[in-house]
Short mmCIF file of C-alpha atoms in Angstrom, two decimals:
data_model
loop_
_atom_site.label_atom_id
_atom_site.label_comp_id
_atom_site.label_asym_id
_atom_site.label_seq_id
_atom_site.Cartn_x
_atom_site.Cartn_y
_atom_site.Cartn_z
CA MET A 24 112.35 152.65 133.09
CA SER A 25 108.71 152.99 133.58
CA THR A 26 107.59 150.21 136.66
CA THR A 27 103.81 151.56 135.94
CA ARG A 28 101.04 149.41 137.81
CA SER A 29 97.54 149.12 136.78
CA LEU A 30 94.96 150.43 139.48
CA VAL A 31 90.87 149.37 139.11
CA LEU A 32 89.50 151.71 140.62
CA PRO A 33 85.75 151.55 142.20
CA ASP A 34 82.78 152.57 140.02
CA LEU A 35 81.72 155.50 142.10
CA ILE A 36 78.95 156.93 139.33
CA THR A 37 77.09 154.40 138.49
CA THR A 38 76.63 153.63 142.08
CA CYS A 39 75.79 157.37 142.98
CA PRO A 40 72.25 157.68 144.42
CA PHE A 41 72.64 161.90 143.24
CA LYS A 42 72.52 162.98 140.22
CA ALA A 43 75.16 165.34 137.87
CA SER A 44 73.76 168.22 136.55
CA ILE A 45 75.73 171.26 135.16
CA HIS A 46 74.72 175.05 134.79
CA PRO A 47 73.89 176.50 132.03
CA GLU A 48 76.01 179.04 131.80
CA TYR A 49 79.33 176.86 132.48
CA LYS A 50 81.05 177.56 129.16
CA ARG A 51 80.41 181.55 130.12
CA ALA A 52 82.08 180.98 133.29
CA ARG A 53 84.53 179.51 132.40
CA SER A 54 85.39 181.86 129.76
CA GLU A 55 85.08 185.00 132.13
CA SER A 56 86.75 183.17 135.35
CA THR A 57 89.65 182.11 133.38
CA ALA A 58 90.29 185.79 131.72
CA TRP A 59 89.88 186.70 135.51
CA VAL A 60 92.76 184.50 137.16
CA ARG A 61 94.80 185.91 134.26
CA SER A 62 94.18 189.76 134.74
CA PHE A 63 96.26 188.90 138.16
CA GLY A 64 99.50 187.27 136.80
CA ALA A 65 98.64 184.45 139.21
CA LEU A 66 99.17 181.82 137.02
CA THR A 67 101.97 181.94 133.67
CA GLY A 68 103.57 179.59 131.73
CA ARG A 69 103.00 175.84 132.26
CA LYS A 70 101.07 176.42 135.44
CA GLY A 71 98.92 178.63 133.72
CA SER A 72 98.23 176.21 131.09
CA LEU A 73 97.18 173.42 133.32
CA PHE A 74 95.33 175.82 135.66
CA HIS A 75 92.90 176.28 132.16
CA LEU A 76 93.00 172.40 131.50
CA ASN A 77 92.19 171.14 134.86
CA ASN A 78 88.59 173.04 134.43
CA LEU A 79 87.87 173.73 137.59
CA GLU A 80 84.89 175.79 136.30
CA LEU A 81 83.58 172.85 135.33
CA LEU A 82 83.84 171.05 139.00
CA VAL A 83 81.78 174.30 140.20
CA SER A 84 79.21 174.61 137.62
CA LEU A 85 78.73 170.52 138.46
CA ALA A 86 78.63 171.54 142.11
CA HIS A 87 75.83 174.86 141.76
CA PRO A 88 73.92 173.57 138.85
CA THR A 89 70.99 176.22 139.83
CA SER A 90 72.71 178.93 141.10
CA GLY A 91 72.78 182.66 140.04
CA TYR A 92 75.48 183.93 137.16
CA GLU A 93 77.37 185.99 140.09
CA GLU A 94 77.37 183.48 142.86
CA LEU A 95 78.48 180.40 140.06
CA ARG A 96 81.09 183.07 139.33
CA ILE A 97 82.20 183.71 142.48
CA CYS A 98 82.66 180.19 143.54
CA CYS A 99 84.62 179.59 140.49
CA ASP A 100 87.12 182.29 141.38
CA TRP A 101 87.53 181.22 144.91
CA ASN A 102 88.02 177.80 143.73
CA ALA A 103 90.77 179.19 141.50
CA VAL A 104 92.33 181.42 144.34
CA PHE A 105 92.42 177.75 146.21
CA PHE A 106 94.42 176.33 143.33
CA VAL A 107 96.85 178.85 143.21
CA TYR A 108 97.28 178.59 147.01
CA ASP A 109 97.17 174.93 146.51
CA GLU A 110 99.33 174.90 143.60
CA LEU A 111 102.21 177.18 145.31
CA SER A 112 101.98 175.50 148.85
CA ASP A 113 102.44 172.09 147.44
CA ILE A 114 106.20 173.42 146.25
CA LEU A 115 106.95 175.15 149.87
CA GLN A 116 108.06 173.80 153.09
CA GLY A 117 106.15 174.28 156.47
CA GLU A 118 107.32 177.70 157.61
CA ASP A 119 107.19 179.27 154.09
CA ALA A 120 103.90 177.80 153.35
CA ARG A 121 102.78 179.19 156.57
CA LYS A 122 104.01 182.26 155.41
CA LEU A 123 101.71 182.12 152.32
CA GLY A 124 98.90 181.44 153.97
CA ASP A 125 99.26 184.60 156.75
CA SER A 126 99.36 186.74 153.93
CA PHE A 127 95.96 185.11 151.95
CA LEU A 128 94.10 185.39 155.91
CA LYS A 129 95.51 188.93 156.15
CA ALA A 130 93.40 189.92 152.63
CA LEU A 131 90.31 187.63 153.81
CA GLY A 132 90.30 190.16 156.73
CA GLY A 133 91.11 193.28 155.01
CA GLU A 134 95.04 193.78 154.89
CA TYR A 135 96.35 193.36 151.85
CA THR A 136 99.96 192.51 150.97
CA ASP A 137 101.39 194.41 147.84
CA GLY A 138 102.74 192.28 145.13
CA SER A 139 100.57 189.08 146.00
CA ALA A 140 98.46 187.82 143.51
CA VAL A 141 96.79 185.62 146.37
CA SER A 142 95.73 189.33 148.14
CA ASP A 143 94.98 190.98 145.19
CA MET A 144 92.42 188.24 144.43
CA THR A 145 91.28 187.90 147.41
CA ARG A 146 90.79 191.51 148.04
CA ASP A 147 88.60 191.72 144.93
CA LEU A 148 86.48 188.67 145.91
CA ARG A 149 85.96 189.70 149.21
CA GLY A 150 84.24 193.19 147.79
CA ARG A 151 82.06 191.03 145.61
CA MET A 152 80.80 188.93 148.16
CA SER A 153 79.88 190.71 150.76
CA GLY A 154 76.81 192.67 149.31
CA LYS A 155 74.83 189.33 149.23
CA ALA A 156 76.18 186.75 152.44
CA THR A 157 75.05 187.17 155.52
CA LEU A 158 77.32 187.75 158.59
CA ASN A 159 77.22 184.45 159.46
CA CYS A 160 78.03 182.53 156.15
CA GLN A 161 81.04 185.32 156.31
CA MET A 162 81.81 184.35 159.58
CA ARG A 163 81.90 180.57 158.97
CA PHE A 164 83.41 181.28 155.41
CA SER A 165 86.84 183.21 157.17
CA GLU A 166 86.96 180.78 160.20
CA ARG A 167 87.09 177.50 157.19
CA CYS A 168 89.25 179.08 155.41
CA SER A 169 91.62 179.85 158.54
CA ASN A 170 91.53 175.85 159.15
CA TYR A 171 92.31 175.02 155.82
CA ILE A 172 95.28 177.28 155.67
CA ASN A 173 96.48 175.75 159.41
CA ALA A 174 96.21 172.33 158.04
CA VAL A 175 98.52 172.87 154.56
CA SER A 176 100.95 174.58 156.32
CA LYS A 177 100.50 171.35 158.82
CA GLU A 178 100.71 168.93 156.05
CA ALA A 179 104.01 170.94 154.38
CA GLU A 180 105.23 169.91 157.31
CA LEU A 181 104.57 166.49 157.08
CA ARG A 182 106.16 166.19 154.15
CA GLU A 183 109.11 167.94 155.03
CA ASP A 184 109.89 165.46 157.79
CA ALA A 185 108.55 162.16 155.56
CA ASP A 186 105.55 161.75 158.15
CA VAL A 187 102.97 159.48 157.27
CA LEU A 188 100.06 159.70 159.64
CA ASP A 189 97.67 156.84 161.44
CA THR A 190 94.37 156.83 160.08
CA GLU A 191 91.94 158.74 162.48
CA SER A 192 94.67 161.48 162.66
CA TYR A 193 95.00 161.87 158.74
CA ILE A 194 91.19 161.77 158.71
CA LYS A 195 91.65 164.51 160.84
CA LEU A 196 93.63 166.93 159.04
CA ARG A 197 92.00 166.06 155.75
CA ARG A 198 88.74 166.92 156.48
CA GLN A 199 90.52 170.66 156.71
CA ASN A 200 93.34 170.58 154.39
CA SER A 201 91.16 169.53 151.25
CA GLY A 202 89.59 172.87 150.96
CA VAL A 203 86.13 171.45 150.63
CA GLU A 204 85.19 173.37 154.00
CA PRO A 205 85.67 176.95 152.17
CA SER A 206 83.59 175.36 149.52
CA TYR A 207 80.87 174.29 152.25
CA ALA A 208 80.49 177.40 153.70
CA LEU A 209 79.98 179.04 150.11
CA ILE A 210 76.45 176.77 149.38
CA GLU A 211 75.11 179.17 152.58
CA TYR A 212 76.12 182.34 149.96
CA VAL A 213 75.13 180.66 146.49
CA HIS A 214 71.29 180.02 147.59
CA GLY A 215 71.18 182.46 149.95
CA LEU A 216 70.82 180.96 153.06
CA ASP A 217 71.03 182.09 156.72
CA LEU A 218 71.43 178.84 159.04
CA PRO A 219 71.59 179.50 162.31
CA ASP A 220 74.36 178.24 164.54
CA GLU A 221 71.71 176.12 166.58
CA VAL A 222 71.77 173.99 163.22
CA PHE A 223 75.74 173.84 163.24
CA LYS A 224 75.74 172.72 166.41
CA ASN A 225 73.30 169.99 166.08
CA PRO A 226 74.91 166.31 166.18
CA VAL A 227 72.86 164.83 163.51
CA PHE A 228 73.56 167.85 161.16
CA THR A 229 77.22 167.68 162.24
CA ARG A 230 77.64 164.18 161.48
CA LEU A 231 75.96 164.33 158.14
CA TYR A 232 78.03 167.31 157.11
CA TRP A 233 81.60 165.10 158.04
CA LEU A 234 80.16 162.60 156.13
CA GLY A 235 79.69 164.96 153.21
CA VAL A 236 83.37 166.43 153.71
CA ASP A 237 84.83 162.57 153.70
CA LEU A 238 82.64 161.88 150.52
CA VAL A 239 85.09 164.81 148.47
CA CYS A 240 87.94 164.11 150.56
CA LEU A 241 88.14 160.22 149.61
CA ALA A 242 87.23 160.23 146.44
CA ASN A 243 89.63 163.18 145.65
CA ASP A 244 92.60 160.95 147.37
CA LEU A 245 91.28 157.90 145.09
CA TYR A 246 91.51 159.50 141.69
CA SER A 247 94.73 161.90 142.57
CA PHE A 248 96.58 158.88 143.93
CA SER A 249 98.90 158.06 140.70
CA VAL A 250 99.76 162.34 140.54
CA GLU A 251 100.60 162.68 143.96
CA ARG A 252 102.75 159.42 143.63
CA ALA A 253 104.42 160.55 140.48
CA LYS A 254 105.38 163.89 142.34
CA GLY A 255 106.47 162.37 146.05
CA LEU A 256 103.35 163.79 147.49
CA ASP A 257 101.02 160.85 148.08
CA GLY A 258 102.07 160.78 151.87
CA ASN A 259 98.69 162.46 152.21
CA ASN A 260 96.74 160.22 150.49
CA PHE A 261 94.33 157.89 152.27
CA LEU A 262 95.47 154.84 150.36
CA SER A 263 99.15 155.54 151.70
CA VAL A 264 97.75 155.95 154.56
CA VAL A 265 95.99 152.45 154.80
CA MET A 266 98.53 150.71 152.86
CA ARG A 267 101.22 151.54 155.92
CA GLU A 268 98.82 150.83 158.80
CA ARG A 269 96.99 147.95 157.61
CA GLY A 270 100.05 146.30 155.11
CA LEU A 271 97.48 146.42 151.90
CA ASN A 272 98.83 146.78 148.65
CA MET A 273 97.55 149.31 146.19
CA GLN A 274 94.42 147.72 144.97
CA GLU A 275 93.12 146.32 148.33
CA ALA A 276 93.84 150.14 149.92
CA ALA A 277 91.69 151.28 146.56
CA ASP A 278 89.16 148.85 147.30
CA LEU A 279 88.88 149.86 150.58
CA THR A 280 88.28 153.31 150.03
CA GLY A 281 85.50 152.88 147.95
CA GLU A 282 83.80 151.08 150.49
CA GLU A 283 84.20 153.35 152.98
CA ILE A 284 82.80 156.05 150.23
CA MET A 285 79.82 154.07 149.31
CA ARG A 286 79.36 153.48 153.64
CA ARG A 287 79.57 157.09 153.79
CA VAL A 288 77.15 157.56 150.76
CA ASN A 289 74.67 155.04 152.27
CA ASP A 290 74.80 157.14 155.96
CA PHE A 291 74.62 160.07 154.58
CA VAL A 292 71.30 159.31 152.51
CA GLY A 293 69.76 157.36 155.14
CA GLY A 294 70.72 159.46 158.20
CA GLN A 295 68.89 162.59 156.77
CA LYS A 296 65.54 161.18 158.22
CA ASP A 297 67.05 161.53 161.98
CA LEU A 298 67.58 165.61 161.46
CA PRO A 299 65.69 167.47 163.87
CA SER A 300 63.09 169.99 162.95
CA PHE A 301 64.37 173.38 163.52
CA GLY A 302 61.34 175.18 162.44
CA GLU A 303 59.51 175.24 158.87
CA ALA A 304 61.82 177.95 157.20
CA VAL A 305 65.06 176.55 158.80
CA ASP A 306 64.53 172.81 157.62
CA LYS A 307 63.53 173.96 154.18
CA GLU A 308 67.61 175.68 154.23
CA VAL A 309 68.77 172.53 155.58
CA GLN A 310 67.38 170.15 153.19
CA GLU A 311 68.98 172.95 150.44
CA TYR A 312 72.32 172.29 152.13
CA MET A 313 72.04 168.70 152.32
CA LEU A 314 71.29 168.58 148.55
CA SER A 315 74.19 170.77 147.77
CA ILE A 316 76.41 168.56 149.74
CA GLY A 317 74.95 165.40 147.54
CA GLN A 318 75.65 167.72 144.43
CA TRP A 319 78.93 168.00 145.16
CA HIS A 320 79.75 164.45 145.71
CA ILE A 321 79.04 163.70 142.10
CA ALA A 322 80.30 166.82 140.56
CA ASN A 323 83.75 165.94 142.42
CA VAL A 324 83.61 162.47 140.76
CA VAL A 325 82.20 163.23 137.27
CA TRP A 326 85.33 166.51 137.05
CA SER A 327 88.04 163.96 137.88
CA LEU A 328 87.09 161.73 135.26
CA GLU A 329 86.09 164.58 132.62
CA THR A 330 89.40 166.45 133.20
CA PRO A 331 93.32 166.17 132.67
CA ARG A 332 93.52 166.72 136.46
CA TYR A 333 94.54 163.35 137.52
CA PHE A 334 95.28 160.93 134.62
CA GLY A 335 96.89 163.38 132.47
CA ALA A 336 96.55 161.97 128.29
CA GLU A 337 94.79 158.95 129.42
CA ARG A 338 91.78 160.70 130.94
CA GLU A 339 89.39 158.86 128.01
CA GLU A 340 91.06 155.28 128.89
CA VAL A 341 90.73 156.08 132.21
CA LYS A 342 87.11 157.15 132.33
CA ARG A 343 86.45 154.06 129.64
CA THR A 344 88.15 151.33 131.75
CA LEU A 345 88.81 152.66 135.31
CA ILE A 346 91.97 151.23 135.02
CA VAL A 347 94.70 153.56 136.27
CA ASN A 348 98.65 153.05 135.45
CA VAL A 349 99.72 154.08 138.49
CA LYS A 350 103.45 156.22 138.52
CA ASP A 351 106.35 156.30 140.14
CA GLN A 352 108.07 159.42 141.60
CA GLY A 353 109.27 161.50 139.15
CA GLU A 354 106.93 160.42 135.90
CA GLY A 355 105.75 163.24 133.79
CA ILE A 356 102.15 162.83 134.35
CA ASP A 357 101.21 165.66 132.02
CA ASP A 358 104.19 166.29 129.82
CA ASN A 359 102.36 164.86 126.76
CA ILE A 360 99.03 167.42 127.34
CA ILE A 361 100.54 170.54 127.16
#
């Protein structure tokens, strides 16, 4: 028998200073990127259906509403690769997850694995992206993909041992296992930026950067809590961490998460006035980068409520009421949508 409990989500849209906008060629990108994924046989059957319903192309089209079309497509396709990897690694133990990650990183470096869809997809994207992406952008993207793979492998090891981290340790791991950093690395590619290392080493820029990463991670944890609980994956979730560490109930943990998100939004917006000047040309690129971070936050929030990724067939009701029926482990959250 179901023992679902209601959880009221904080309203992250009306309180957000960033406004959502969608790329005018979203539908074309969705159609073509979906066909591209299917051409590799990466996701078939139920997982393929869920991939289509989850509509990562909408997320990317909201995150990059002013990009060129080819840049939009490449970002859609990279997010598909991350999705494939994430879906496969969720069912693997630590060592196997690391082997899967190694095949992806080898492909990113030009060493391909026969018969691996992830390797074949990466090979194709690597070639398509190399013509425009600057050397700095490519190096940062590779480095952050490596950090992401290592963190996902660590997450699998923690899941295998049923470990739940403390808040500080969790935030450090979550920043890397979320896939946000590789997506942020693509901001430079999308907008043709070439930020010098001096910018990324600046403490003010670094603080704003991590605030932006946290915004996506925390909102994701808030929205995904029920589905992760149903799958037995909620140990890697901010709500679970603070419930255990601070003795909070689910609603208190959700409220705290909302407060942490809004505090970071305010710090991110207000903290940009403290950025030093790196020269007129670089300052314009830094501003573009900051605008994209804000766009990523509202994109993630809107996408989470517009697709069945986290709320299944109850999405419309959750969007209207912000009330989630939290599932217990073993309950199917998407059984009735495919």
